[in-house]
CSV table of C-alpha atoms in Angstrom, one decimal:
chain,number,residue,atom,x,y,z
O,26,UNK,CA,-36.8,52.8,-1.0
O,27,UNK,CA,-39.4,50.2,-2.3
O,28,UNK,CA,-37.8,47.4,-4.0
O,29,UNK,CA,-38.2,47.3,-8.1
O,30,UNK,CA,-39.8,44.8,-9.7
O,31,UNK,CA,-37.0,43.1,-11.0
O,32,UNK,CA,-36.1,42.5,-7.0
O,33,UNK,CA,-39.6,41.1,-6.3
O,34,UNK,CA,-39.6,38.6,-9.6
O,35,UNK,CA,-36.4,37.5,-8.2
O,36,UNK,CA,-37.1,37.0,-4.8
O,37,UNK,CA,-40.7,35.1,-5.6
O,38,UNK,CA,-38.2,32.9,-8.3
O,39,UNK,CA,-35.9,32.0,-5.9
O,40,UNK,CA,-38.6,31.2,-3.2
O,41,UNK,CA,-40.4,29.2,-5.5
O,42,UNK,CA,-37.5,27.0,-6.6
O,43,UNK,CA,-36.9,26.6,-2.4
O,44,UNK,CA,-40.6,25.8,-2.2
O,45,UNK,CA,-40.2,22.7,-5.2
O,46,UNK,CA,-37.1,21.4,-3.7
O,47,UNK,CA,-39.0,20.7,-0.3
O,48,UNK,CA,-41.3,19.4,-1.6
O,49,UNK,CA,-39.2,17.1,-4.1
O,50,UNK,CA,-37.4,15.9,-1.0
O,51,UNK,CA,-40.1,15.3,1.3
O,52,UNK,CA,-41.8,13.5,-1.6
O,53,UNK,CA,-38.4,11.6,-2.1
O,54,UNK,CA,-38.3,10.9,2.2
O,55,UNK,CA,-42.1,9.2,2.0
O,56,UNK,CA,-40.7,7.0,-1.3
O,57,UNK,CA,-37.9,5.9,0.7
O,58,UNK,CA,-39.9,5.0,4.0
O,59,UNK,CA,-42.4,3.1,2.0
O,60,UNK,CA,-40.3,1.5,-0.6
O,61,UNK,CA,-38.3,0.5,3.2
O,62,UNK,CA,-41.5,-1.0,4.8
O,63,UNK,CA,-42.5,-2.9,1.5
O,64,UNK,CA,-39.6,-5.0,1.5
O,65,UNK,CA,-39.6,-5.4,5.2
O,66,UNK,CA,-43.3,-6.7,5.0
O,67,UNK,CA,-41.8,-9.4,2.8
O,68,UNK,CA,-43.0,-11.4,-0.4
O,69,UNK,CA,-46.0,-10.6,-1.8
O,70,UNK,CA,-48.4,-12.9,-4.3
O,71,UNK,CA,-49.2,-11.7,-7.8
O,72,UNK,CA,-52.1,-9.6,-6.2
O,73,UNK,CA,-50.1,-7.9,-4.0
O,74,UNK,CA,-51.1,-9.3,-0.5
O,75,UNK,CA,-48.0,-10.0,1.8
O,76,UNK,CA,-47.5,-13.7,1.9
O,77,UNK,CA,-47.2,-15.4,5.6
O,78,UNK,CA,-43.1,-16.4,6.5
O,79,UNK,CA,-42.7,-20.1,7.3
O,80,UNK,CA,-42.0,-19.8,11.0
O,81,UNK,CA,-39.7,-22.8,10.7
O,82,UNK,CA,-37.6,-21.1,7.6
O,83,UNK,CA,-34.3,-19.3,8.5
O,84,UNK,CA,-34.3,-15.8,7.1
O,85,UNK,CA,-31.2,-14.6,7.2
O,86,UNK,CA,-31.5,-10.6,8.2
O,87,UNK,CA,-27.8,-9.2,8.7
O,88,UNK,CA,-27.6,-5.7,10.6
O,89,UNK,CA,-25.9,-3.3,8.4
O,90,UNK,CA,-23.0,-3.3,10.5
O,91,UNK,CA,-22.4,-6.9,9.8
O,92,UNK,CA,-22.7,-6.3,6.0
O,93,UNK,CA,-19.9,-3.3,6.2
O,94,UNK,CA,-18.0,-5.3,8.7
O,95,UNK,CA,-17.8,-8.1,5.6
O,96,UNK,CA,-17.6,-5.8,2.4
O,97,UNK,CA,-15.9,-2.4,3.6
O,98,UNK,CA,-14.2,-2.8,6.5
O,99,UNK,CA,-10.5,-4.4,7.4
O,100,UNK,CA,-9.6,-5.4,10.8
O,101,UNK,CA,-6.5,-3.8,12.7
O,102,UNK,CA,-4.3,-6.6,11.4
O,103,UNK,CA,-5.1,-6.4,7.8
O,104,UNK,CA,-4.6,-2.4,7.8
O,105,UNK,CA,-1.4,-3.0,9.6
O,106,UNK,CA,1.6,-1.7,7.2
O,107,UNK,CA,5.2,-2.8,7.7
O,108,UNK,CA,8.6,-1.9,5.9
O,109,UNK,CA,8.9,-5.0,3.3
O,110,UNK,CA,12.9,-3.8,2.3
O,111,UNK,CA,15.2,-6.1,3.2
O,112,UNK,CA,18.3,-3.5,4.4
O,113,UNK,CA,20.7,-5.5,4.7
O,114,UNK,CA,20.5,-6.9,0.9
O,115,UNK,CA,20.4,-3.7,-0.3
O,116,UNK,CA,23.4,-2.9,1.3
O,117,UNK,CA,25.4,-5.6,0.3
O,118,UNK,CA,24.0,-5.3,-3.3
O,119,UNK,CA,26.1,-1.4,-3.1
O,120,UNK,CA,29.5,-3.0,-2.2
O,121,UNK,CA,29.0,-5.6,-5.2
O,122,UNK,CA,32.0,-4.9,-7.5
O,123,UNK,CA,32.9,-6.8,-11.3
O,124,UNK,CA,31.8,-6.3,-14.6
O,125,UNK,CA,28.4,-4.7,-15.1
O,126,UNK,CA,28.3,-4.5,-11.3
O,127,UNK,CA,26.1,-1.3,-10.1
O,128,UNK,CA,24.6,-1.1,-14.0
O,129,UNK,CA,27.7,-0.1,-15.4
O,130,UNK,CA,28.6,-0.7,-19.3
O,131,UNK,CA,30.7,-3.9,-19.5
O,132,UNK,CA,34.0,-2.6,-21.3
O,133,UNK,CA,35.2,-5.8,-23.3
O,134,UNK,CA,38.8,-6.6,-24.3
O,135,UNK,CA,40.2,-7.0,-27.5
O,136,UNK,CA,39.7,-10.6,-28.0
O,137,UNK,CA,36.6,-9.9,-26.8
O,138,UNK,CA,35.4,-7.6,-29.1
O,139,UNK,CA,36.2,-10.4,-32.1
O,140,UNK,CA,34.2,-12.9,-30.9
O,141,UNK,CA,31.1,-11.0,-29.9
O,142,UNK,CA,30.1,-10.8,-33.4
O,143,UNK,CA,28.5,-14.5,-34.0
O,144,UNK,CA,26.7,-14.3,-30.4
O,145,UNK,CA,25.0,-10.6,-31.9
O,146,UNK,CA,23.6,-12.0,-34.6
O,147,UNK,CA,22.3,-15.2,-32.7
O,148,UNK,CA,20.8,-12.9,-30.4
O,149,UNK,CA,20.4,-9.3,-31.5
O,150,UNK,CA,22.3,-8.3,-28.4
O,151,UNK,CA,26.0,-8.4,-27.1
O,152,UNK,CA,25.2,-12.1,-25.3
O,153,UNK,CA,29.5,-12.1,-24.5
O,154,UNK,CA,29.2,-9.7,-22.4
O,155,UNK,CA,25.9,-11.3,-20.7
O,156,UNK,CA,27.9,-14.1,-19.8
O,157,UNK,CA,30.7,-12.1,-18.7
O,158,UNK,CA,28.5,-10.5,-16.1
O,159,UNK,CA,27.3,-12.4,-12.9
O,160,UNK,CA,23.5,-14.2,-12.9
O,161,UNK,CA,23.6,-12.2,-9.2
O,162,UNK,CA,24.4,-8.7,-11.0
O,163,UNK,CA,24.0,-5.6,-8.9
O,164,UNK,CA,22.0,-2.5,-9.6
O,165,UNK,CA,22.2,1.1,-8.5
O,166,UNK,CA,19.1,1.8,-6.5
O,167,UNK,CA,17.5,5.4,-8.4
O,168,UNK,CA,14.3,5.6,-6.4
O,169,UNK,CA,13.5,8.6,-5.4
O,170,UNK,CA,14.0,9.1,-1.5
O,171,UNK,CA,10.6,8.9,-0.6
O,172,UNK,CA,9.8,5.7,-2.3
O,173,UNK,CA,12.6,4.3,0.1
O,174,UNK,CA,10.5,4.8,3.0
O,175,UNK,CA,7.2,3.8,1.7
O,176,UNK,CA,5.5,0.7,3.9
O,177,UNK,CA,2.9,-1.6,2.5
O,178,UNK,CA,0.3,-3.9,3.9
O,179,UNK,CA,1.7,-6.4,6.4
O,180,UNK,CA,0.0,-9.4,5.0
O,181,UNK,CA,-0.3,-9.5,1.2
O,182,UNK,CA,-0.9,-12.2,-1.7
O,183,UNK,CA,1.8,-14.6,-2.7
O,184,UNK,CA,2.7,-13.6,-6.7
O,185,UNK,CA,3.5,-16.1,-9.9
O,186,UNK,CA,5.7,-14.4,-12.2
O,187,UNK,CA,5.2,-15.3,-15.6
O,188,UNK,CA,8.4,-14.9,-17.8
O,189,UNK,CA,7.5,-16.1,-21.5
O,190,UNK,CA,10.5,-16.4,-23.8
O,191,UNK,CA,11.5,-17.8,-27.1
O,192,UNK,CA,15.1,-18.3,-28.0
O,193,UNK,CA,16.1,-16.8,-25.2
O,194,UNK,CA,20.0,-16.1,-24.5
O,195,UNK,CA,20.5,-18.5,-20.9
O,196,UNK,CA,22.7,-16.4,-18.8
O,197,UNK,CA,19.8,-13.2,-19.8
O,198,UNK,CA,16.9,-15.7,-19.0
O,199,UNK,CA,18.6,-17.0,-15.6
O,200,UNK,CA,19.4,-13.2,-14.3
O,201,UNK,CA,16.2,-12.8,-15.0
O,202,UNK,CA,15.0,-14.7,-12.8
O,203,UNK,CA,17.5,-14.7,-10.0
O,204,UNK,CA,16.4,-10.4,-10.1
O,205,UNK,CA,13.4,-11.5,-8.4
O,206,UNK,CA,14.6,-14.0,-6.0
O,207,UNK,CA,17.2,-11.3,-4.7
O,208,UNK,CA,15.0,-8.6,-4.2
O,209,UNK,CA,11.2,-9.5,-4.0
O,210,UNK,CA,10.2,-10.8,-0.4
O,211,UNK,CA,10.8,-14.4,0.0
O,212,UNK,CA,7.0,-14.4,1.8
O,213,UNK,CA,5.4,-13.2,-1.2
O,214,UNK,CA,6.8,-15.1,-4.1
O,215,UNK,CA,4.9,-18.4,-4.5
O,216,UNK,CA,6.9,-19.7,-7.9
O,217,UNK,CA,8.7,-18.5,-11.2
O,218,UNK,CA,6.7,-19.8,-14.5
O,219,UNK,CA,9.5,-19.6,-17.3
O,220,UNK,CA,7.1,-20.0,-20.2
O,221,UNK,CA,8.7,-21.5,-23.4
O,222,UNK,CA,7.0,-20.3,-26.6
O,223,UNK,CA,8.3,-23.2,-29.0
O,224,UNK,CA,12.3,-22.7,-28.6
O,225,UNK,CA,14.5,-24.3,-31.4
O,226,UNK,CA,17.7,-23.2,-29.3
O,227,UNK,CA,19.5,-26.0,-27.4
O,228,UNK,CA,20.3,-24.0,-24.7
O,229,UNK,CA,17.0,-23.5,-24.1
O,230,UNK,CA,15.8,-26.8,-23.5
O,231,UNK,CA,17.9,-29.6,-21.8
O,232,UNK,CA,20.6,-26.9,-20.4
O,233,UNK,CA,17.8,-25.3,-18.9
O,234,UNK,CA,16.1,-28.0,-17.4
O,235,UNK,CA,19.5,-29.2,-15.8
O,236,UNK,CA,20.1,-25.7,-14.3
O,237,UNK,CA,16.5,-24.7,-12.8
O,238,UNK,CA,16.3,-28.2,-11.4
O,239,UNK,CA,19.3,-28.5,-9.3
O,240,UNK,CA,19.6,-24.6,-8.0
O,241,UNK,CA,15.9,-23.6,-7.8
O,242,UNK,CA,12.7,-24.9,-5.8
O,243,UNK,CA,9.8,-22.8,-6.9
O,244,UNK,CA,10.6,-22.3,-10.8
O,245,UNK,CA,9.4,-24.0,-13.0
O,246,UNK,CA,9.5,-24.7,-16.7
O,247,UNK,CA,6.6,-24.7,-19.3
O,248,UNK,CA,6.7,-25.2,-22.8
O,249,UNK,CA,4.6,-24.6,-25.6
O,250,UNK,CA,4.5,-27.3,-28.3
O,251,UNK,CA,4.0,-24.8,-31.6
O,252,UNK,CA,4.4,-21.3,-31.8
């Protein structure tokens, strides 16, 4: 059966479309090669004509391995990954037991319950119960299983953590920061920056001084001198 002519104006289409794209990329090849030789034949003058190299200039001319060895590539070392959890912390954090111990509500007492107000309007939270609960309070650990297990990089940057504050309740700020002294690696934590936005509080200024000074080496305290 001879083929229609619908057949045949497709098959010249499609090899005419094969035909272009050849010739686009051996077009594209011969740009490449030349555009490759031009800069290898090295600067030109404003007419075009290669300009001689000073003999006694060093022109730096890197292999391409040397350039992904510097940009792409990490050695062994640096790809090396390592579990950063320290076990036996976490497992004395799970036998912690006391108020608010494990993320638990903080049930108060009676005489409690009658002095919490002044502190809640002071601070917009129950602050009574903050300093009922230990600076070193435990939490339950929700991760997902899998995230347990996860390793990272072996050697990583050191980290500033920045906590800015203003009127801050002092046992809140202080469990703040003693959160990431217990649980981020000692290796990766260069200093605490507790940054003061203007604080009128008392507590927040001498109190706080006294305390970070004599219990902690790598936290400091900033202050702003307006809000």
């Amino acid at each position: 059966v001879a083929p229609s002519s619908d057949t045949m104006r497709r098959n010249t289409v499609t090899a005419l479309k094969f035909l272009l794209s050849s010739a686009a990329l051996i077009l594209c090849g011969v740009c490449l090669l030349h555009a490759i030789h031009w800069i290898k034949a090295g600067p030109r003058d404003q007419s075009g004509i290669v300009r001689q190299r000073d003999s006694r200039q060093a022109v730096p001319d890197p292999s391409m391995r040397e350039v992904f060895d510097k940009i792409l590539l990490l050695t062994r070392a640096e790809r090396e990954r390592i579990d950063w959890h320290d076990n036996r912390s976490i497992e004395a954090e799970k036998q912690r037991q006391g108020p608010g111990e494990q993320g638990q509500a903080y049930i108060m007492s009676a005489d409690e319950e009658t002095r919490k107000s002044e502190m809640y309007r002071a601070n917009g939270f129950n602050a009574l119960a903050s300093d009922s609960i230990s600076l070193h309070r435990s939490l339950s650990d929700i991760r997902h299983p899998d995230c347990k297990k996860k390793q990272y990089l072996k050697f990583l940057p050191m980290a500033s953590f920045i906590i800015p504050f203003h009127n801050e309740h002092l046992s809140t700020l202080l469990r703040s920061v003693y959160s990431i002294l217990n649980r981020a690696p000692k290796e990766l934590v260069k200093e605490i920056i507790l940054a003061d936005d203007h604080s009128t509080k008392d507590e927040c200024k001498q109190p706080l001084d006294d305390y970070v000074r004599e219990h902690f080496t790598n936290v400091i305290v900033v202050r702003a001198e307006k809000r």
